[in-house]
XYZ file of C-alpha atoms in Angstrom:
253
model
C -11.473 6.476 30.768
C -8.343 8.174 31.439
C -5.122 7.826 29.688
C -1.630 6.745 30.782
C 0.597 9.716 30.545
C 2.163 9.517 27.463
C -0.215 7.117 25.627
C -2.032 10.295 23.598
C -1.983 10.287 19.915
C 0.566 12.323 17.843
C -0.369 14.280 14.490
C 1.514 16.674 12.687
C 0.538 19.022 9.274
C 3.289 18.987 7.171
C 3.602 18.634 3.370
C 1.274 16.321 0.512
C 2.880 13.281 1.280
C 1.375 11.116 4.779
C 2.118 8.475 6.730
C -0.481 6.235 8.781
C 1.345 4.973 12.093
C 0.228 2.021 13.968
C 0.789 0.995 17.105
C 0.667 -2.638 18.150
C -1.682 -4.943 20.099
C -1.452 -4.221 24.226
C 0.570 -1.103 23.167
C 0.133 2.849 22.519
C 1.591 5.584 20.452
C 4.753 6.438 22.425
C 5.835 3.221 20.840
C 6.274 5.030 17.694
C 6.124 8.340 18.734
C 9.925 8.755 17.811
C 9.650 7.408 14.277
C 6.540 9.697 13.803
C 8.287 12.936 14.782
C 11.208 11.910 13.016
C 8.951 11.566 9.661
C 7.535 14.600 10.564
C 10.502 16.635 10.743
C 11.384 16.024 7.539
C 8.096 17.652 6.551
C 5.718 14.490 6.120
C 2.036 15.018 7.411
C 1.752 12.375 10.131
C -0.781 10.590 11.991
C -0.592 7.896 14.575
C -3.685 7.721 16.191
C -4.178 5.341 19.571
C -6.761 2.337 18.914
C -9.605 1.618 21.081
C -9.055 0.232 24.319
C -5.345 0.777 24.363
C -3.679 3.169 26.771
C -6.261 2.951 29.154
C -6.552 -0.232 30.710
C -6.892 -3.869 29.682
C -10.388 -4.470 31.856
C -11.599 -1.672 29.161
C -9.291 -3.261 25.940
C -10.904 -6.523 27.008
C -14.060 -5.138 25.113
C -12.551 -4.670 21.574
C -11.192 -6.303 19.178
C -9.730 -6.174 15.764
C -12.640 -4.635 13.979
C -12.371 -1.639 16.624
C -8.554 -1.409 16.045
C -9.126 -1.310 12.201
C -11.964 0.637 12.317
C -9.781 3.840 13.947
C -7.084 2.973 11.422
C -9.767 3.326 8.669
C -11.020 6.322 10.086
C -7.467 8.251 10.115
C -6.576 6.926 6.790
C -9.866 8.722 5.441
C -8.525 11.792 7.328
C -5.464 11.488 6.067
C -6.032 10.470 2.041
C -8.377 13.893 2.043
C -5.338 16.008 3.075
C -2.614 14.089 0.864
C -2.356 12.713 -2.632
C 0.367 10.222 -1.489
C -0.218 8.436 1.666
C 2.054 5.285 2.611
C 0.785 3.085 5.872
C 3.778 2.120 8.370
C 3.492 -0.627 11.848
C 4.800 -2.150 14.617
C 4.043 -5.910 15.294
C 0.054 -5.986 14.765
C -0.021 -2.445 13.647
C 2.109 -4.219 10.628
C -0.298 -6.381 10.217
C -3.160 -4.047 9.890
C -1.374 -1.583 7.700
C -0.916 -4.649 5.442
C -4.844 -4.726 5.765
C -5.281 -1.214 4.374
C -3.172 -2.032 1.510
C -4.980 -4.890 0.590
C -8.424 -2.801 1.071
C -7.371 0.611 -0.617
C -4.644 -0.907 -3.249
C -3.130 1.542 -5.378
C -3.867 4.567 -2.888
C -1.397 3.391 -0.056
C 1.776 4.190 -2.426
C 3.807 1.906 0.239
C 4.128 -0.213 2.851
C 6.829 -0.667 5.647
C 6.513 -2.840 8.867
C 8.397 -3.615 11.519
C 8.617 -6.833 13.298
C 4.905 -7.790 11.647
C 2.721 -10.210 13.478
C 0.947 -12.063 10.415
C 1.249 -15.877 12.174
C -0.022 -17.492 15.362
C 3.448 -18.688 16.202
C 1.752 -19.203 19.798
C 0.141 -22.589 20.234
C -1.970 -21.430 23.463
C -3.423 -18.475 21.415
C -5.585 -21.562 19.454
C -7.403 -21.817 22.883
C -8.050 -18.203 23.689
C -11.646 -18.381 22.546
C -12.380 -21.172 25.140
C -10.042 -20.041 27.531
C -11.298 -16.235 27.717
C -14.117 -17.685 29.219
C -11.574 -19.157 32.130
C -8.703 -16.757 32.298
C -9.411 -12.984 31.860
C -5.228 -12.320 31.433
C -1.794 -13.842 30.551
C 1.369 -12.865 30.659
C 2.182 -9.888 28.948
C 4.119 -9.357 25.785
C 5.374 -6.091 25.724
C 8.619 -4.358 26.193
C 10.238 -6.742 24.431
C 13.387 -4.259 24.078
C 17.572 -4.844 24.178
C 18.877 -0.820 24.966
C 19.349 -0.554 27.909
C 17.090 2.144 29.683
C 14.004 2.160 27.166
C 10.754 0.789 27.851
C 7.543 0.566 25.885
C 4.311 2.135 27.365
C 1.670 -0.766 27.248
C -0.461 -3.206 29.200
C 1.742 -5.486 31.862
C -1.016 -7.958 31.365
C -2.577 -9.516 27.970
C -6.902 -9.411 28.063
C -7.448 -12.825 26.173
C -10.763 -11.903 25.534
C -9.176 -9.460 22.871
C -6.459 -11.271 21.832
C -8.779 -14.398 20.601
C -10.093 -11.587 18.075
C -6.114 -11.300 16.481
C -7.049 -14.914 14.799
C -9.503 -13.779 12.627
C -7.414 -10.332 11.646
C -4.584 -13.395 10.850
C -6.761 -15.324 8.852
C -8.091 -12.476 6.862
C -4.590 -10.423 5.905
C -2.951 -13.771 5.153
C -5.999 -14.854 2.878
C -5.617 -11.644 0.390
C -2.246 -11.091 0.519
C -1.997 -11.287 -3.573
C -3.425 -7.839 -3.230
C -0.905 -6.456 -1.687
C 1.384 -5.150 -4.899
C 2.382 -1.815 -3.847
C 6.130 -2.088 -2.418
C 6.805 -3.395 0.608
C 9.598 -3.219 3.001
C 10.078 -5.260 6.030
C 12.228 -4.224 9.208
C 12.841 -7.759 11.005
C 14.754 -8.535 14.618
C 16.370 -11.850 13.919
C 16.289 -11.981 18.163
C 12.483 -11.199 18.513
C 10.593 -12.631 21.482
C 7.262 -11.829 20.588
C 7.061 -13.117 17.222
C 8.665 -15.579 15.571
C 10.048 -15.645 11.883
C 6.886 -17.524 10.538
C 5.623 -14.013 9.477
C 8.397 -12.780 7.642
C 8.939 -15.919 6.100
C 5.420 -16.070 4.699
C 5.707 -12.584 3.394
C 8.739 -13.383 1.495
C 7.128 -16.400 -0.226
C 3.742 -14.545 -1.032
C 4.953 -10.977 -2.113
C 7.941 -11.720 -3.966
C 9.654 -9.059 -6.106
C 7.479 -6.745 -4.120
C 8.765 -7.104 -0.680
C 12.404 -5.932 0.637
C 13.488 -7.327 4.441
C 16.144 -5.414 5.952
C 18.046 -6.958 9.352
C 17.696 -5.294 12.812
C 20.593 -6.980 14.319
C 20.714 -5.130 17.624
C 17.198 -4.913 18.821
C 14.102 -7.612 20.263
C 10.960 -6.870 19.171
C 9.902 -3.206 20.109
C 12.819 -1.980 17.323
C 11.326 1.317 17.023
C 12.703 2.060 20.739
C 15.595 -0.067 20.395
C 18.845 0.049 19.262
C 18.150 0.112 15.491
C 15.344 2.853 15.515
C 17.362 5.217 13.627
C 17.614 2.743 10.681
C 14.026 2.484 10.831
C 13.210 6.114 10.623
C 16.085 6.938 7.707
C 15.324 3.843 5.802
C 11.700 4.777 5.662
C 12.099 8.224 4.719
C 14.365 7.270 2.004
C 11.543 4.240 0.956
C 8.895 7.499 1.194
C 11.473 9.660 -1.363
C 11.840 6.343 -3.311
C 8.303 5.778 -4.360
C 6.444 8.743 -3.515
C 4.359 10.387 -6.716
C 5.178 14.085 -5.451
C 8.339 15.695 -3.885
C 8.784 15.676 -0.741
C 8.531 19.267 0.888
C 10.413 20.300 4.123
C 8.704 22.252 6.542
Protein backbone atom coordinates (compact mmCIF):
# COMPACT_ATOMS: atom_id res chain seq x y z
CA UNK A 1 0.00 0.00 0.00
CA UNK A 2 1.54 3.19 -0.76
CA UNK A 3 2.37 5.94 1.54
CA UNK A 4 1.29 9.60 1.78
CA UNK A 5 4.27 11.70 1.04
CA UNK A 6 5.66 12.54 4.10
CA UNK A 7 4.11 9.82 6.34
CA UNK A 8 7.65 7.59 6.25
CA UNK A 9 9.32 6.81 9.44
CA UNK A 10 12.33 8.83 10.78
CA UNK A 11 15.48 7.16 12.58
CA UNK A 12 18.62 8.58 13.39
CA UNK A 13 22.14 6.86 15.05
CA UNK A 14 23.36 9.07 17.42
CA UNK A 15 24.80 8.53 20.92
CA UNK A 16 23.80 5.63 24.01
CA UNK A 17 20.94 7.38 25.08
CA UNK A 18 17.27 6.71 22.78
CA UNK A 19 14.13 7.88 22.47
CA UNK A 20 10.94 5.81 21.23
CA UNK A 21 8.52 8.34 19.32
CA UNK A 22 4.93 7.68 18.86
CA UNK A 23 2.67 8.93 16.74
CA UNK A 24 -1.04 9.06 17.51
CA UNK A 25 -4.21 7.22 16.44
CA UNK A 26 -5.42 8.36 12.59
CA UNK A 27 -1.96 10.08 12.44
CA UNK A 28 1.78 9.49 11.08
CA UNK A 29 5.30 10.44 11.87
CA UNK A 30 5.50 13.96 10.39
CA UNK A 31 3.49 14.67 13.46
CA UNK A 32 6.56 14.39 15.42
CA UNK A 33 9.00 14.46 12.95
CA UNK A 34 10.20 17.96 14.30
CA UNK A 35 10.58 16.91 17.92
CA UNK A 36 12.48 13.76 16.66
CA UNK A 37 15.09 15.67 14.65
CA UNK A 38 15.30 18.12 17.22
CA UNK A 39 16.27 15.18 19.83
CA UNK A 40 18.40 13.98 17.36
CA UNK A 41 20.44 16.91 16.84
CA UNK A 42 21.44 17.06 20.06
CA UNK A 43 22.98 13.62 19.51
CA UNK A 44 20.12 11.22 20.90
CA UNK A 45 19.60 7.92 18.82
CA UNK A 46 16.00 8.26 17.65
CA UNK A 47 13.30 6.22 16.38
CA UNK A 48 9.77 6.99 15.44
CA UNK A 49 8.55 4.33 13.52
CA UNK A 50 4.86 4.62 11.62
CA UNK A 51 2.22 1.97 13.08
CA UNK A 52 0.29 -0.32 10.99
CA UNK A 53 -2.34 0.95 8.95
CA UNK A 54 -1.48 4.57 9.38
CA UNK A 55 -0.27 6.72 6.51
CA UNK A 56 -1.83 4.74 4.05
CA UNK A 57 -5.38 4.82 4.14
CA UNK A 58 -8.17 4.27 6.65
CA UNK A 59 -10.06 1.35 4.37
CA UNK A 60 -6.49 -0.44 5.16
CA UNK A 61 -6.19 1.10 9.13
CA UNK A 62 -9.74 -0.22 9.41
CA UNK A 63 -7.99 -3.73 9.79
CA UNK A 64 -5.81 -3.05 12.92
CA UNK A 65 -6.02 -2.25 16.01
CA UNK A 66 -4.20 -1.59 19.18
CA UNK A 67 -2.35 -4.83 19.44
CA UNK A 68 -0.87 -3.99 15.81
CA UNK A 69 0.01 -0.40 16.95
CA UNK A 70 1.78 -1.82 20.11
CA UNK A 71 3.14 -4.57 18.55
CA UNK A 72 5.47 -2.09 16.08
CA UNK A 73 6.14 -0.02 19.19
CA UNK A 74 7.41 -3.25 20.87
CA UNK A 75 9.29 -4.17 18.01
CA UNK A 76 11.36 -0.71 17.78
CA UNK A 77 11.79 -0.58 21.44
CA UNK A 78 13.64 -4.09 21.13
CA UNK A 79 15.65 -2.38 18.33
CA UNK A 80 16.28 0.32 20.16
CA UNK A 81 17.14 -1.12 23.99
CA UNK A 82 19.92 -3.42 21.94
CA UNK A 83 21.65 -0.24 20.66
CA UNK A 84 21.25 1.93 23.99
CA UNK A 85 21.64 1.41 27.70
CA UNK A 86 19.21 4.33 28.41
CA UNK A 87 16.14 4.47 26.40
CA UNK A 88 13.17 6.91 27.50
CA UNK A 89 9.61 6.41 25.46
CA UNK A 90 7.94 9.89 24.34
CA UNK A 91 3.90 10.40 22.56
CA UNK A 92 1.44 12.30 21.13
CA UNK A 93 -2.27 11.73 22.15
CA UNK A 94 -2.53 7.72 21.87
CA UNK A 95 1.10 7.39 21.17
CA UNK A 96 1.13 8.80 25.02
CA UNK A 97 -0.86 6.37 25.91
CA UNK A 98 1.05 3.50 24.54
CA UNK A 99 4.41 4.74 25.63
CA UNK A 100 2.77 4.69 29.10
CA UNK A 101 2.14 0.94 28.09
CA UNK A 102 5.83 0.18 27.57
CA UNK A 103 6.63 1.61 30.83
CA UNK A 104 4.32 -0.35 32.61
CA UNK A 105 5.58 -3.61 30.55
CA UNK A 106 9.48 -2.98 30.62
CA UNK A 107 9.62 -0.90 34.13
CA UNK A 108 12.92 0.09 35.12
CA UNK A 109 14.39 -0.08 31.42
CA UNK A 110 12.33 2.96 30.01
CA UNK A 111 14.45 5.52 32.30
CA UNK A 112 11.44 8.11 31.46
CA UNK A 113 8.42 9.01 30.26
CA UNK A 114 7.04 12.27 28.58
CA UNK A 115 3.62 12.69 26.75
CA UNK A 116 1.94 15.12 25.19
CA UNK A 117 -1.69 15.75 25.20
CA UNK A 118 -2.19 11.77 26.35
CA UNK A 119 -5.40 10.06 25.47
CA UNK A 120 -5.84 7.65 28.63
CA UNK A 121 -9.98 8.36 28.95
CA UNK A 122 -12.99 7.84 26.70
CA UNK A 123 -14.05 11.41 27.21
CA UNK A 124 -16.32 10.56 24.01
CA UNK A 125 -19.69 9.11 24.90
CA UNK A 126 -20.36 7.76 21.16
CA UNK A 127 -16.97 5.88 21.27
CA UNK A 128 -19.05 3.34 23.98
CA UNK A 129 -21.02 2.34 20.78
CA UNK A 130 -18.26 1.87 18.28
CA UNK A 131 -18.29 -1.89 18.64
CA UNK A 132 -22.01 -2.01 17.56
CA UNK A 133 -21.84 0.79 15.43
CA UNK A 134 -18.69 -0.41 13.25
CA UNK A 135 -20.96 -2.81 12.08
CA UNK A 136 -23.31 0.32 10.75
CA UNK A 137 -20.95 3.15 10.04
CA UNK A 138 -17.49 2.34 8.53
CA UNK A 139 -16.26 6.32 9.40
CA UNK A 140 -16.83 9.48 11.54
CA UNK A 141 -15.68 12.58 11.61
CA UNK A 142 -12.18 12.98 11.86
CA UNK A 143 -10.07 14.16 14.72
CA UNK A 144 -7.02 15.36 13.50
CA UNK A 145 -5.35 18.62 12.92
CA UNK A 146 -6.48 19.81 15.87
CA UNK A 147 -3.78 22.79 15.63
CA UNK A 148 -3.90 26.90 16.63
CA UNK A 149 -0.55 28.32 14.33
CA UNK A 150 -1.60 29.44 11.76
CA UNK A 151 -0.26 27.62 8.53
CA UNK A 152 0.56 24.05 10.09
CA UNK A 153 -1.31 21.04 9.51
CA UNK A 154 -0.96 17.47 10.68
CA UNK A 155 -0.60 14.65 8.04
CA UNK A 156 -3.39 12.06 8.98
CA UNK A 157 -6.67 10.43 8.01
CA UNK A 158 -9.65 13.18 7.21
CA UNK A 159 -11.91 10.39 8.25
CA UNK A 160 -11.92 8.12 11.60
CA UNK A 161 -12.34 3.93 10.63
CA UNK A 162 -14.56 2.99 13.74
CA UNK A 163 -13.81 -0.39 13.22
CA UNK A 164 -10.27 0.55 14.69
CA UNK A 165 -11.11 2.98 16.96
CA UNK A 166 -13.57 0.45 19.02
CA UNK A 167 -10.08 -1.40 19.64
CA UNK A 168 -8.68 2.12 21.66
CA UNK A 169 -11.21 0.85 24.61
CA UNK A 170 -9.49 -2.03 25.48
CA UNK A 171 -5.77 -0.23 25.13
CA UNK A 172 -7.81 2.36 27.79
CA UNK A 173 -8.85 -0.20 29.99
CA UNK A 174 -5.57 -1.95 30.12
CA UNK A 175 -2.94 1.24 30.67
CA UNK A 176 -5.39 2.69 33.20
CA UNK A 177 -5.64 -0.79 35.08
CA UNK A 178 -1.63 -0.98 35.80
CA UNK A 179 -0.84 2.33 36.09
CA UNK A 180 0.87 1.66 39.76
CA UNK A 181 3.61 0.33 37.58
CA UNK A 182 4.41 3.12 36.10
CA UNK A 183 7.27 4.63 38.71
CA UNK A 184 9.85 5.82 36.44
CA UNK A 185 9.36 9.80 36.07
CA UNK A 186 6.91 11.14 34.20
CA UNK A 187 6.28 14.39 32.60
CA UNK A 188 3.15 15.54 31.03
CA UNK A 189 2.86 18.34 28.22
CA UNK A 190 -1.01 19.36 28.44
CA UNK A 191 -3.13 22.03 26.05
CA UNK A 192 -5.57 23.47 28.52
CA UNK A 193 -7.62 24.34 24.90
CA UNK A 194 -7.50 20.70 23.49
CA UNK A 195 -10.32 19.53 21.22
CA UNK A 196 -9.56 16.08 20.97
CA UNK A 197 -9.20 15.14 24.44
CA UNK A 198 -10.45 16.34 27.32
CA UNK A 199 -8.69 16.87 30.81
CA UNK A 200 -10.09 13.49 32.23
CA UNK A 201 -6.64 12.01 31.26
CA UNK A 202 -4.41 14.30 32.81
CA UNK A 203 -6.43 14.50 35.71
CA UNK A 204 -6.31 10.76 36.30
CA UNK A 205 -2.60 10.73 35.86
CA UNK A 206 -2.12 13.26 38.46
CA UNK A 207 -4.19 11.32 41.04
CA UNK A 208 -2.55 7.84 40.21
CA UNK A 209 1.23 8.76 39.72
CA UNK A 210 1.74 11.26 42.24
CA UNK A 211 5.25 12.44 43.19
CA UNK A 212 6.16 10.75 39.97
CA UNK A 213 4.42 12.78 37.42
CA UNK A 214 5.25 16.61 36.45
CA UNK A 215 2.41 18.52 34.03
CA UNK A 216 3.71 21.44 32.35
CA UNK A 217 1.00 24.06 30.51
CA UNK A 218 0.87 24.48 26.68
CA UNK A 219 -0.99 27.65 26.73
CA UNK A 220 -0.84 28.50 23.04
CA UNK A 221 -1.57 25.34 21.22
CA UNK A 222 -4.94 22.65 20.62
CA UNK A 223 -4.13 19.34 20.61
CA UNK A 224 -1.43 18.50 17.88
CA UNK A 225 1.23 20.72 20.29
CA UNK A 226 4.13 19.18 18.72
CA UNK A 227 3.25 21.35 15.43
CA UNK A 228 1.83 24.10 17.29
CA UNK A 229 2.80 27.02 18.85
CA UNK A 230 4.49 25.50 21.93
CA UNK A 231 6.60 22.76 20.09
CA UNK A 232 9.77 24.29 21.01
CA UNK A 233 8.94 23.89 24.76
CA UNK A 234 8.26 20.43 24.05
CA UNK A 235 11.47 19.57 22.37
CA UNK A 236 13.83 21.72 25.07
CA UNK A 237 11.88 20.57 28.01
CA UNK A 238 12.38 17.00 26.98
CA UNK A 239 15.90 17.16 26.27
CA UNK A 240 16.53 18.77 29.50
CA UNK A 241 14.02 15.80 31.26
CA UNK A 242 16.51 13.25 29.02
CA UNK A 243 19.86 15.19 30.73
CA UNK A 244 17.84 15.12 34.03
CA UNK A 245 17.44 11.45 34.50
CA UNK A 246 19.48 9.81 32.03
CA UNK A 247 22.16 7.05 33.62
CA UNK A 248 24.94 8.12 30.96
CA UNK A 249 26.00 11.54 29.48
CA UNK A 250 24.61 12.68 26.86
CA UNK A 251 27.02 12.78 23.73
CA UNK A 252 26.67 15.33 20.83
CA UNK A 253 27.12 14.19 17.50
Amino acid sequence: MPLMPGAEPYHHDGGKIGVLLCHGFTGTPQSLRPWGEFLARAGLTVSLPRLPGHGTTWQEMSHTGWEDWYGELEHAYDELRGRCPDTFVMGLSMGGCMALRLAQVHGDAVRGVVVVNPSIVNDAPLLKLAPVLKWLVPTVAPVANDIKKEGATELAYDRTPVRAAATLLRLWSLVQSELDKVTQPVLVYHSPEDHVVKPASVRLLRERLGDNLTVRELPNSYHVATLDNDAETIFQGSLEFVTAHASVPLQQD
